[in-house]
Amino acid sequence: MTDSQKQSAIVRDWKPSAEFRYFIYDPNGDGFTYYRSAADRDADSTNIIAQYCDDGWDEDVENIVAGEISHTCEKTNVRARPPEDEIDGEGYDQDGDYWAEEWDYKCGYELLPLAAQGGDV
């Protein structure tokens, strides 16, 4: 298999998940790109780094980083918007919580571990 064929066989995603937990961050390219394995990520890194060399090296090449995601920021404690007849004219529900007109739900956010896959934690 040629290098070009190997590159086209690499599957990338734009959102981290348990399946796509390995990443490269390319500040002048696609930003974060996620991979199924460290080997795929490392294979793709050669092409990403090479894009920073023209007549000389662009200093931004030093801002490329790679790693493995362990946690992502996820919605928690999601509460659906109450029916309109339970929200008063000022936007408050029966519990005294404010609901702006454009809000369909309320929630918090927390860093949570990626779902385990194949025994990974």
Coordinates of C-alpha atoms in Angstrom, one line a residue, residues 12-104:
R12 CA -11.1 11.1 10.8
D13 CA -13.9 12.7 12.8
W14 CA -14.5 16.3 13.9
K15 CA -16.0 15.4 17.4
P16 CA -14.3 13.3 20.1
S17 CA -15.9 10.1 21.2
A18 CA -14.9 6.8 22.8
E19 CA -14.2 5.6 19.2
F20 CA -12.3 8.7 18.1
R21 CA -10.3 9.7 21.2
Y22 CA -6.9 10.4 19.6
F23 CA -6.4 13.9 18.2
I24 CA -4.2 16.4 16.5
Y25 CA -4.7 20.1 16.9
D26 CA -3.6 22.1 13.8
P27 CA -4.1 25.8 14.5
N28 CA -3.8 26.9 10.9
G29 CA -5.6 23.9 9.4
D30 CA -8.7 22.1 10.5
G31 CA -8.3 22.8 14.2
F32 CA -9.0 19.6 16.1
T33 CA -9.2 16.3 14.1
Y34 CA -9.9 13.0 15.9
Y35 CA -8.7 9.5 15.0
R36 CA -9.6 5.9 16.0
S37 CA -6.0 5.1 16.9
A38 CA -2.7 6.7 17.9
A39 CA -1.2 5.1 14.8
D40 CA -3.7 6.8 12.4
R41 CA -3.1 10.1 14.2
D42 CA 0.7 9.7 13.9
A43 CA 0.5 8.7 10.3
D44 CA -1.6 11.9 9.5
S45 CA 0.8 14.1 11.4
T46 CA 3.5 14.0 8.7
N47 CA 1.2 15.6 6.1
I48 CA -0.1 18.2 8.6
I49 CA 3.4 19.2 9.7
A50 CA 4.6 19.4 6.1
Q51 CA 2.0 22.0 5.3
Y52 CA 3.9 24.5 7.4
C53 CA 7.0 24.3 5.3
D54 CA 7.2 26.7 2.3
D55 CA 10.4 28.5 1.6
G56 CA 11.1 27.9 5.3
W57 CA 9.3 26.7 8.4
D58 CA 6.3 28.7 9.6
E59 CA 6.8 29.2 13.4
D60 CA 3.2 28.2 14.0
V61 CA 4.3 24.6 13.3
E62 CA 5.3 24.6 17.0
N63 CA 1.6 25.0 18.0
I64 CA 0.6 21.7 16.6
V65 CA -0.2 19.3 19.5
A66 CA -1.5 15.7 19.7
G67 CA -2.9 13.6 22.4
E68 CA -5.7 11.4 23.7
I69 CA -9.0 12.7 25.0
S70 CA -10.1 11.4 28.3
H71 CA -13.0 13.7 29.1
T72 CA -15.4 15.9 27.2
C73 CA -17.7 18.7 28.3
E74 CA -21.3 17.4 28.2
K75 CA -24.8 18.6 29.2
T76 CA -26.0 17.5 32.6
N77 CA -29.2 17.8 34.5
V78 CA -31.2 18.8 31.4
R79 CA -34.6 20.2 32.2
A80 CA -37.2 20.7 29.4
R81 CA -39.0 24.0 29.1
P82 CA -42.3 23.8 31.0
P83 CA -45.5 24.3 29.0
E84 CA -46.2 28.0 28.2
D85 CA -49.2 28.1 30.5
E86 CA -46.8 27.4 33.4
I87 CA -44.6 30.4 32.6
D88 CA -45.8 33.9 33.7
G89 CA -45.6 37.1 31.7
E90 CA -42.2 37.9 33.1
G91 CA -40.7 34.5 32.1
Y92 CA -40.8 32.7 35.5
D93 CA -42.2 29.2 36.0
Q94 CA -44.1 27.9 39.0
D95 CA -40.8 27.1 40.8
G96 CA -39.5 30.7 40.3
D97 CA -37.0 29.7 37.6
Y98 CA -36.6 32.2 34.8
W99 CA -37.1 31.0 31.2
A100 CA -36.1 33.3 28.3
E101 CA -38.4 32.9 25.2
E102 CA -35.8 31.2 23.1
W103 CA -34.8 28.5 25.7
D104 CA -36.1 25.0 25.0

